[in-house]
Structure formats: C-alpha cells, structure tokens
Amino acid sequence: MHYRTLGRTGIKVSPYALGAMMFATSFGNPDPDDSARMIHKALGAGINFIDTADAYGDSEEVVGKALRGRRDDVVLATKFGRQVGDDPHHQGASRRWIATAVENSLRRLQVDHIDLYQLHRTDPATDVEETLSALTDLLRAGKIRAIGTSQSLASDIVEAQWVAEHRGLARFRAEQAAYSLLNRGVEREVLPLAQRFGMGTLIWGPLGQGLLTGRVRKGERNDLRRAHLLKHLSDERRLDVVEQLVPLAAETGLPMTHLAMAFVIAHPGVTSALLGPRTMPQLDDLLAGVEVRLTDDVLDRIDEIVPPGTNIGALDQNYQPPAVHDPAVHDPALRRRPLAERAAA
C-alpha cells in the first residue's frame, strides 16, 4: 500500500480509507465481531485510515472495541454536527455542543485523542469563528490532532480559511466531499481549493452509494437494501450513464467497483477514498482492486461519458444550503422577497 500525506498535516494515510458507517448494528452489519474482523483485515491489507461519526448509530463503539491494542496503527477520524438524539442542542457547531460531542466520541471510541475531527455538516446558525475557536482549544488540549469539514461549499472553505488566518485560529486541514464517476462537480472548485489551501480530501460515495457496484442496472430489479429509500438509485439520468460505464469496465477487464475506486483516487486533489463495506465479501472485492491503475485512454473515455466538473443528478445525502433546500423543511423566504417587494416598479 502506498501512502499519501493528508494535506500539510504530515499525517500519512492510505489512498483507500475504511468508512465505518455500515458497522452500526442498527442499520449496517448486525454482528460487531464480524465488523471487527473486517477492520482487522483492512489493517492487514495496509489501510491505516478509519472514518466514522457520532451520528452513525453505535459505529464508534464498534470501531473502538475493534481497535483495542491497535490504536497506534490507525489514523482515526470521526465527525460531529449532525443531530444526535432528540435534544435540539445535540447538533451543530457551537462551542457548547462541540465540548460535549468530543468527550462522547472519545468515550465511545475508547481513546484519548482523535486524529481528525470533522464538522459533519455546515452549521448556518453558528459563526465559523466560534467553531474554529472551540476546535483550536481542543487541539491545544491534545484531544484532537487535526480538524476538517464535510460537504462544504467552496465559499464556506474560503471563509473558514480567511477567519482562521485573520483571527489566529487553527485551520481546517481536510475536507470530506462526495466524488464519483457520476458526481464530478467538486472538480470545479472544491478539489482545486483544497489543493490551494493545503487541505487533504477524504472522498465519500465513490461507488455512487450503490449505483457503481454493478448490482444496479436499468430496467432490472436489484437487491440493494437502500433502493426503496434513496431517489438517486432510480434516477433515469444516472442509470443511463451507468449503462455506458458498464461496457467500458468490461473492455478494460475490471469490475465496476474497481473502475470507480481507481477513478476517484487518480485525481491529484484526492487524498483517500472511503470503502464502505457491510460484509466481508464486499470488503474482499474492494481490496482486490488496490493495484488498479487507469490509463489516460480509459480516463479520456470516462471524460467523454461524464464531462469533467459535471454532476449526473444528485446524491440524496449531499448537503444543500438552506436557501435551496426542500421548502417543506426550510423557509422559502430565504429565496423570495415579500410579495409587495417583488415588482421592479
């Protein structure tokens, strides 16, 4: 396994990282011992980067138990910010919640520090200066080693970097972004910005959250457990593109999963891409592709099918700013003037 530096942190991580969301017993693998075996197998294959979150059910507990005696072998990342429980204060990026959330994660993971602590979603209700100030204090206290964000807009990345520089606060050192053969929008701004600011990138959804596994085909039934929950798995535009990628993978002699993962880690702005297996066979399949290297000809063919910087549809779980979110959830007034003020005269 080759290793890459996570931005300018000096932390060396594997190009494949292990995503632990599917190790949650409530909606992923119901057997924590099986999840532990997968974690140990990934470590044995050279993967040294594990990512989880406080919002992933009991994933942190499962990971923490599996890492007993092996903590020093792992770059451990977790996230905060999404709703946890029913209390309205148990979410967001305020100092109040961060101070509680980090202690909860440390306890569940059974560790004394977190290598990469990430804001799971932008919090429009909290000034980024407050967030960075609280995280800076945690860095100085030794409870975390580096800080990052997830699903940030390019403008949020720039604002956070500006605030950190002008207020003498710690900088976000990593961004976790959605990127795949189907969702290349981050190539326009987010990945170049990460490179410009010396940020590492951790990619989620490199398999299109199921569409690029080879198990989802147009006009055919599939056995994906999430198929009836996620709209992007039945988006006709996305399925049409998958039907163009399938023969390309066959021509190159690769499974779709290997083509998809190799494409993502070939970008110079990408540090690591997350594997998110639920079962051992899924992990075995993904590990079998660690040596795949796509040629320029194959990458050119991909560019013809999905032009650089474009998205084919959108992932259901991708972040949407409040002003363009579902009006049933957020206030349409964020994008509409009062009726009396809408005319030009």
GROMACS .gro file of C-alpha atoms in nm:
model
  345
    1MET     CA    1   0.000   0.000   0.000
    2HIS     CA    2   0.128   0.345  -0.092
    3TYR     CA    3   0.064   0.632   0.147
    4ARG     CA    4  -0.022   0.995   0.087
    5THR     CA    5   0.010   1.299   0.311
    6LEU     CA    6  -0.319   1.439   0.441
    7GLY     CA    7  -0.282   1.795   0.315
    8ARG     CA    8   0.001   1.965   0.501
    9THR     CA    9  -0.059   1.788   0.831
   10GLY     CA   10   0.231   1.548   0.785
   11ILE     CA   11  -0.008   1.259   0.860
   12LYS     CA   12   0.043   0.966   0.623
   13VAL     CA   13  -0.274   0.786   0.515
   14SER     CA   14  -0.364   0.509   0.272
   15PRO     CA   15  -0.539   0.601  -0.058
   16TYR     CA   16  -0.818   0.366   0.046
   17ALA     CA   17  -0.976   0.453   0.382
   18LEU     CA   18  -1.227   0.242   0.572
   19GLY     CA   19  -1.567   0.402   0.623
   20ALA     CA   20  -1.737   0.265   0.933
   21MET     CA   21  -2.098   0.374   0.884
   22MET     CA   22  -2.205   0.021   0.786
   23PHE     CA   23  -2.057  -0.119   1.107
   24ALA     CA   24  -2.351   0.027   1.301
   25THR     CA   25  -2.559  -0.265   1.422
   26SER     CA   26  -2.892  -0.081   1.385
   27PHE     CA   27  -2.873  -0.036   1.007
   28GLY     CA   28  -2.547  -0.196   0.892
   29ASN     CA   29  -2.377  -0.519   0.992
   30PRO     CA   30  -2.566  -0.658   1.294
   31ASP     CA   31  -2.260  -0.853   1.415
   32PRO     CA   32  -1.992  -0.634   1.582
   33ASP     CA   33  -1.747  -0.926   1.582
   34ASP     CA   34  -1.780  -0.956   1.204
   35SER     CA   35  -1.723  -0.582   1.171
   36ALA     CA   36  -1.411  -0.619   1.389
   37ARG     CA   37  -1.281  -0.891   1.159
   38MET     CA   38  -1.330  -0.658   0.861
   39ILE     CA   39  -1.145  -0.378   1.039
   40HIS     CA   40  -0.856  -0.613   1.118
   41LYS     CA   41  -0.848  -0.740   0.759
   42ALA     CA   42  -0.835  -0.384   0.626
   43LEU     CA   43  -0.548  -0.303   0.861
   44GLY     CA   44  -0.368  -0.618   0.748
   45ALA     CA   45  -0.404  -0.503   0.387
   46GLY     CA   46  -0.229  -0.175   0.467
   47ILE     CA   47  -0.528   0.054   0.521
   48ASN     CA   48  -0.447   0.283   0.813
   49PHE     CA   49  -0.728   0.540   0.790
   50ILE     CA   50  -1.070   0.477   0.951
   51ASP     CA   51  -1.360   0.723   0.941
   52THR     CA   52  -1.677   0.715   1.148
   53ALA     CA   53  -1.919   0.966   1.308
   54ASP     CA   54  -2.121   1.021   1.621
   55ALA     CA   55  -2.439   1.012   1.409
   56TYR     CA   56  -2.371   0.657   1.279
   57GLY     CA   57  -2.560   0.467   1.546
   58ASP     CA   58  -2.317   0.260   1.753
   59SER     CA   59  -2.042   0.267   1.490
   60GLU     CA   60  -1.798   0.449   1.720
   61GLU     CA   61  -1.841   0.181   1.987
   62VAL     CA   62  -1.786  -0.099   1.735
   63VAL     CA   63  -1.473   0.069   1.599
   64GLY     CA   64  -1.337   0.146   1.945
   65LYS     CA   65  -1.375  -0.213   2.061
   66ALA     CA   66  -1.213  -0.347   1.742
   67LEU     CA   67  -0.912  -0.116   1.782
   68ARG     CA   68  -0.818  -0.221   2.133
   69GLY     CA   69  -0.444  -0.280   2.134
   70ARG     CA   70  -0.406  -0.140   1.781
   71ARG     CA   71  -0.481   0.229   1.830
   72ASP     CA   72  -0.133   0.341   1.724
   73ASP     CA   73  -0.172   0.160   1.390
   74VAL     CA   74  -0.462   0.380   1.284
   75VAL     CA   75  -0.533   0.736   1.177
   76LEU     CA   76  -0.873   0.767   1.340
   77ALA     CA   77  -1.130   1.016   1.214
   78THR     CA   78  -1.479   1.090   1.337
   79LYS     CA   79  -1.737   1.362   1.285
   80PHE     CA   80  -1.976   1.581   1.481
   81GLY     CA   81  -2.255   1.822   1.395
   82ARG     CA   82  -2.549   1.612   1.279
   83GLN     CA   83  -2.847   1.559   1.508
   84VAL     CA   84  -2.779   1.301   1.779
   85GLY     CA   85  -3.086   1.207   1.982
   86ASP     CA   86  -3.391   1.426   2.039
   87ASP     CA   87  -3.237   1.722   2.221
   88PRO     CA   88  -3.223   2.020   1.980
   89HIS     CA   89  -2.888   2.121   2.129
   90HIS     CA   90  -2.727   1.788   2.040
   91GLN     CA   91  -2.621   1.903   1.695
   92GLY     CA   92  -2.443   2.183   1.514
   93ALA     CA   93  -2.108   2.354   1.553
   94SER     CA   94  -2.146   2.566   1.867
   95ARG     CA   95  -1.879   2.562   2.137
   96ARG     CA   96  -2.142   2.426   2.375
   97TRP     CA   97  -2.208   2.117   2.164
   98ILE     CA   98  -1.850   2.062   2.046
   99ALA     CA   99  -1.727   2.041   2.406
  100THR     CA  100  -1.982   1.768   2.479
  101ALA     CA  101  -1.962   1.587   2.145
  102VAL     CA  102  -1.586   1.534   2.155
  103GLU     CA  103  -1.599   1.385   2.506
  104ASN     CA  104  -1.878   1.150   2.397
  105SER     CA  105  -1.679   1.035   2.093
  106LEU     CA  106  -1.360   0.983   2.294
  107ARG     CA  107  -1.554   0.769   2.540
  108ARG     CA  108  -1.725   0.559   2.273
  109LEU     CA  109  -1.403   0.511   2.076
  110GLN     CA  110  -1.212   0.430   2.398
  111VAL     CA  111  -0.923   0.658   2.300
  112ASP     CA  112  -0.755   0.964   2.449
  113HIS     CA  113  -0.735   1.156   2.122
  114ILE     CA  114  -0.889   1.175   1.774
  115ASP     CA  115  -0.657   1.221   1.476
  116LEU     CA  116  -0.907   1.403   1.251
  117TYR     CA  117  -1.218   1.568   1.397
  118GLN     CA  118  -1.460   1.680   1.126
  119LEU     CA  119  -1.764   1.905   1.113
  120HIS     CA  120  -2.021   1.674   0.954
  121ARG     CA  121  -2.238   1.948   0.803
  122THR     CA  122  -2.203   2.324   0.775
  123ASP     CA  123  -2.399   2.493   1.054
  124PRO     CA  124  -2.552   2.820   0.925
  125ALA     CA  125  -2.670   2.904   1.280
  126THR     CA  126  -2.317   2.925   1.421
  127ASP     CA  127  -2.043   3.174   1.337
  128VAL     CA  128  -1.745   2.983   1.195
  129GLU     CA  129  -1.519   3.184   1.428
  130GLU     CA  130  -1.688   3.024   1.729
  131THR     CA  131  -1.648   2.679   1.577
  132LEU     CA  132  -1.280   2.730   1.497
  133SER     CA  133  -1.215   2.880   1.840
  134ALA     CA  134  -1.362   2.576   2.015
  135LEU     CA  135  -1.171   2.335   1.791
  136THR     CA  136  -0.848   2.530   1.841
  137ASP     CA  137  -0.885   2.482   2.217
  138LEU     CA  138  -0.932   2.107   2.168
  139LEU     CA  139  -0.616   2.094   1.956
  140ARG     CA  140  -0.418   2.275   2.226
  141ALA     CA  141  -0.560   2.038   2.489
  142GLY     CA  142  -0.435   1.739   2.286
  143LYS     CA  143  -0.778   1.584   2.244
  144ILE     CA  144  -0.766   1.612   1.864
  145ARG     CA  145  -0.477   1.630   1.620
  146ALA     CA  146  -0.630   1.794   1.312
  147ILE     CA  147  -0.966   1.939   1.211
  148GLY     CA  148  -1.171   1.909   0.896
  149THR     CA  149  -1.507   1.965   0.734
  150SER     CA  150  -1.752   1.757   0.533
  151GLN     CA  151  -1.961   1.854   0.231
  152SER     CA  152  -1.858   2.218   0.245
  153LEU     CA  153  -1.940   2.465  -0.028
  154ALA     CA  154  -1.639   2.635  -0.187
  155SER     CA  155  -1.744   2.965  -0.028
  156ASP     CA  156  -1.752   2.801   0.318
  157ILE     CA  157  -1.399   2.669   0.268
  158VAL     CA  158  -1.269   3.013   0.172
  159GLU     CA  159  -1.449   3.187   0.460
  160ALA     CA  160  -1.313   2.940   0.716
  161GLN     CA  161  -0.958   2.979   0.587
  162TRP     CA  162  -0.988   3.359   0.597
  163VAL     CA  163  -1.127   3.359   0.952
  164ALA     CA  164  -0.855   3.122   1.073
  165GLU     CA  165  -0.581   3.340   0.926
  166HIS     CA  166  -0.716   3.673   1.050
  167ARG     CA  167  -0.819   3.553   1.396
  168GLY     CA  168  -0.512   3.341   1.465
  169LEU     CA  169  -0.713   3.018   1.488
  170ALA     CA  170  -0.646   2.665   1.371
  171ARG     CA  171  -0.725   2.594   1.006
  172PHE     CA  172  -0.941   2.319   0.867
  173ARG     CA  173  -0.689   2.072   0.724
  174ALA     CA  174  -0.921   1.834   0.541
  175GLU     CA  175  -1.249   1.826   0.352
  176GLN     CA  176  -1.471   1.522   0.308
  177ALA     CA  177  -1.652   1.553  -0.025
  178ALA     CA  178  -1.880   1.342  -0.241
  179TYR     CA  179  -1.700   1.242  -0.562
  180SER     CA  180  -1.754   0.962  -0.810
  181LEU     CA  181  -1.784   0.877  -1.178
  182LEU     CA  182  -2.136   1.021  -1.160
  183ASN     CA  183  -2.073   1.323  -0.937
  184ARG     CA  184  -1.776   1.524  -1.060
  185GLY     CA  185  -1.896   1.871  -0.959
  186VAL     CA  186  -1.628   1.906  -0.691
  187GLU     CA  187  -1.365   1.911  -0.966
  188ARG     CA  188  -1.469   2.269  -1.045
  189GLU     CA  189  -1.396   2.439  -0.713
  190VAL     CA  190  -1.379   2.219  -0.405
  191LEU     CA  191  -1.087   1.994  -0.505
  192PRO     CA  192  -0.879   2.282  -0.654
  193LEU     CA  193  -0.946   2.490  -0.342
  194ALA     CA  194  -0.837   2.205  -0.119
  195GLN     CA  195  -0.511   2.186  -0.313
  196ARG     CA  196  -0.463   2.563  -0.295
  197PHE     CA  197  -0.511   2.573   0.082
  198GLY     CA  198  -0.308   2.260   0.151
  199MET     CA  199  -0.610   2.058   0.264
  200GLY     CA  200  -0.635   1.683   0.235
  201THR     CA  201  -0.954   1.532   0.095
  202LEU     CA  202  -1.143   1.225   0.206
  203ILE     CA  203  -1.399   1.109  -0.051
  204TRP     CA  204  -1.735   0.960   0.039
  205GLY     CA  205  -1.970   0.791  -0.206
  206PRO     CA  206  -1.703   0.680  -0.459
  207LEU     CA  207  -1.939   0.399  -0.563
  208GLY     CA  208  -2.229   0.638  -0.615
  209GLN     CA  209  -2.378   0.498  -0.293
  210GLY     CA  210  -2.458   0.174  -0.472
  211LEU     CA  211  -2.508   0.270  -0.837
  212LEU     CA  212  -2.149   0.184  -0.932
  213THR     CA  213  -2.135  -0.162  -0.776
  214GLY     CA  214  -2.260  -0.337  -1.089
  215ARG     CA  215  -2.567  -0.452  -0.898
  216VAL     CA  216  -2.795  -0.175  -1.027
  217ARG     CA  217  -2.894  -0.186  -1.393
  218LYS     CA  218  -3.160  -0.003  -1.587
  219GLY     CA  219  -3.486  -0.196  -1.611
  220GLU     CA  220  -3.372  -0.466  -1.370
  221ARG     CA  221  -3.459  -0.532  -1.008
  222ASN     CA  222  -3.175  -0.508  -0.760
  223ASP     CA  223  -3.111  -0.635  -0.409
  224LEU     CA  224  -2.971  -0.316  -0.259
  225ARG     CA  225  -3.121  -0.262   0.085
  226ARG     CA  226  -3.142   0.116   0.031
  227ALA     CA  227  -3.303   0.105  -0.315
  228HIS     CA  228  -3.651   0.193  -0.187
  229LEU     CA  229  -3.519   0.475   0.033
  230LEU     CA  230  -3.284   0.673  -0.191
  231LYS     CA  231  -3.413   0.851  -0.502
  232HIS     CA  232  -3.073   0.863  -0.671
  233LEU     CA  233  -3.077   0.483  -0.709
  234SER     CA  234  -3.370   0.507  -0.952
  235ASP     CA  235  -3.275   0.832  -1.128
  236GLU     CA  236  -3.308   0.758  -1.500
  237ARG     CA  237  -3.031   1.003  -1.595
  238ARG     CA  238  -2.787   0.830  -1.363
  239LEU     CA  239  -2.893   0.484  -1.475
  240ASP     CA  240  -2.838   0.582  -1.839
  241VAL     CA  241  -2.479   0.681  -1.761
  242VAL     CA  242  -2.421   0.359  -1.568
  243GLU     CA  243  -2.524   0.170  -1.881
  244GLN     CA  244  -2.244   0.349  -2.069
  245LEU     CA  245  -1.988   0.279  -1.797
  246VAL     CA  246  -2.063  -0.093  -1.771
  247PRO     CA  247  -1.925  -0.180  -2.118
  248LEU     CA  248  -1.621   0.044  -2.054
  249ALA     CA  249  -1.543  -0.153  -1.740
  250ALA     CA  250  -1.586  -0.478  -1.935
  251GLU     CA  251  -1.349  -0.357  -2.208
  252THR     CA  252  -1.083  -0.275  -1.951
  253GLY     CA  253  -1.134  -0.610  -1.780
  254LEU     CA  254  -1.233  -0.450  -1.450
  255PRO     CA  255  -1.529  -0.489  -1.217
  256MET     CA  256  -1.730  -0.168  -1.191
  257THR     CA  257  -1.622  -0.126  -0.829
  258HIS     CA  258  -1.254  -0.127  -0.924
  259LEU     CA  259  -1.308   0.118  -1.211
  260ALA     CA  260  -1.499   0.354  -0.981
  261MET     CA  261  -1.245   0.348  -0.696
  262ALA     CA  262  -0.943   0.381  -0.925
  263PHE     CA  263  -1.103   0.679  -1.099
  264VAL     CA  264  -1.152   0.870  -0.774
  265ILE     CA  265  -0.802   0.822  -0.631
  266ALA     CA  266  -0.644   0.918  -0.966
  267HIS     CA  267  -0.737   1.284  -0.911
  268PRO     CA  268  -0.438   1.485  -0.778
  269GLY     CA  269  -0.663   1.663  -0.529
  270VAL     CA  270  -0.783   1.341  -0.367
  271THR     CA  271  -0.602   1.200  -0.066
  272SER     CA  272  -0.818   0.899   0.022
  273ALA     CA  273  -1.145   0.742  -0.085
  274LEU     CA  274  -1.374   0.565   0.159
  275LEU     CA  275  -1.463   0.200   0.128
  276GLY     CA  276  -1.796   0.142   0.298
  277PRO     CA  277  -1.844  -0.237   0.315
  278ARG     CA  278  -2.115  -0.402   0.519
  279THR     CA  279  -1.997  -0.760   0.464
  280MET     CA  280  -1.664  -0.936   0.430
  281PRO     CA  281  -1.723  -1.031   0.062
  282GLN     CA  282  -1.778  -0.663  -0.017
  283LEU     CA  283  -1.451  -0.572   0.154
  284ASP     CA  284  -1.267  -0.855  -0.025
  285ASP     CA  285  -1.393  -0.728  -0.361
  286LEU     CA  286  -1.275  -0.373  -0.294
  287LEU     CA  287  -0.935  -0.478  -0.156
  288ALA     CA  288  -0.877  -0.681  -0.473
  289GLY     CA  289  -0.864  -0.352  -0.667
  290VAL     CA  290  -0.588  -0.175  -0.474
  291GLU     CA  291  -0.335  -0.217  -0.756
  292VAL     CA  292  -0.564  -0.096  -1.039
  293ARG     CA  293  -0.415   0.196  -1.230
  294LEU     CA  294  -0.629   0.359  -1.500
  295THR     CA  295  -0.454   0.466  -1.820
  296ASP     CA  296  -0.503   0.803  -1.986
  297ASP     CA  297  -0.708   0.634  -2.258
  298VAL     CA  298  -0.955   0.497  -2.004
  299LEU     CA  299  -0.976   0.831  -1.822
  300ASP     CA  300  -1.036   1.005  -2.157
  301ARG     CA  301  -1.324   0.765  -2.227
  302ILE     CA  302  -1.472   0.844  -1.888
  303ASP     CA  303  -1.445   1.218  -1.964
  304GLU     CA  304  -1.648   1.158  -2.281
  305ILE     CA  305  -1.924   0.984  -2.088
  306VAL     CA  306  -1.929   1.222  -1.789
  307PRO     CA  307  -1.758   1.554  -1.871
  308PRO     CA  308  -1.521   1.686  -1.603
  309GLY     CA  309  -1.683   1.904  -1.340
  310THR     CA  310  -2.038   1.783  -1.404
  311ASN     CA  311  -2.289   1.602  -1.187
  312ILE     CA  312  -2.536   1.347  -1.317
  313GLY     CA  313  -2.822   1.402  -1.077
  314ALA     CA  314  -2.750   1.438  -0.707
  315LEU     CA  315  -2.698   1.213  -0.407
  316ASP     CA  316  -2.986   1.218  -0.160
  317GLN     CA  317  -2.746   1.270   0.131
  318ASN     CA  318  -2.548   1.554  -0.027
  319TYR     CA  319  -2.556   1.883   0.163
  320GLN     CA  320  -2.789   2.152   0.033
  321PRO     CA  321  -2.771   2.506   0.172
  322PRO     CA  322  -3.090   2.624   0.344
  323ALA     CA  323  -3.188   2.866   0.068
  324VAL     CA  324  -3.230   2.587  -0.189
  325HIS     CA  325  -3.342   2.306   0.039
  326ASP     CA  326  -3.682   2.139   0.038
  327PRO     CA  327  -3.931   2.421   0.117
  328ALA     CA  328  -4.120   2.179   0.341
  329VAL     CA  329  -3.817   2.173   0.569
  330HIS     CA  330  -3.664   2.518   0.530
  331ASP     CA  331  -3.817   2.862   0.489
  332PRO     CA  332  -3.880   2.963   0.124
  333ALA     CA  333  -3.841   3.326   0.238
  334LEU     CA  334  -3.466   3.269   0.214
  335ARG     CA  335  -3.501   3.291  -0.164
  336ARG     CA  336  -3.818   3.502  -0.203
  337ARG     CA  337  -3.875   3.869  -0.128
  338PRO     CA  338  -4.209   3.961   0.035
  339LEU     CA  339  -4.482   3.976  -0.229
  340ALA     CA  340  -4.511   4.355  -0.210
  341GLU     CA  341  -4.139   4.394  -0.295
  342ARG     CA  342  -4.114   4.162  -0.596
  343ALA     CA  343  -4.201   4.404  -0.873
  344ALA     CA  344  -3.943   4.630  -1.039
  345ALA     CA  345  -4.173   4.934  -1.011
   0.00000   0.00000   0.00000
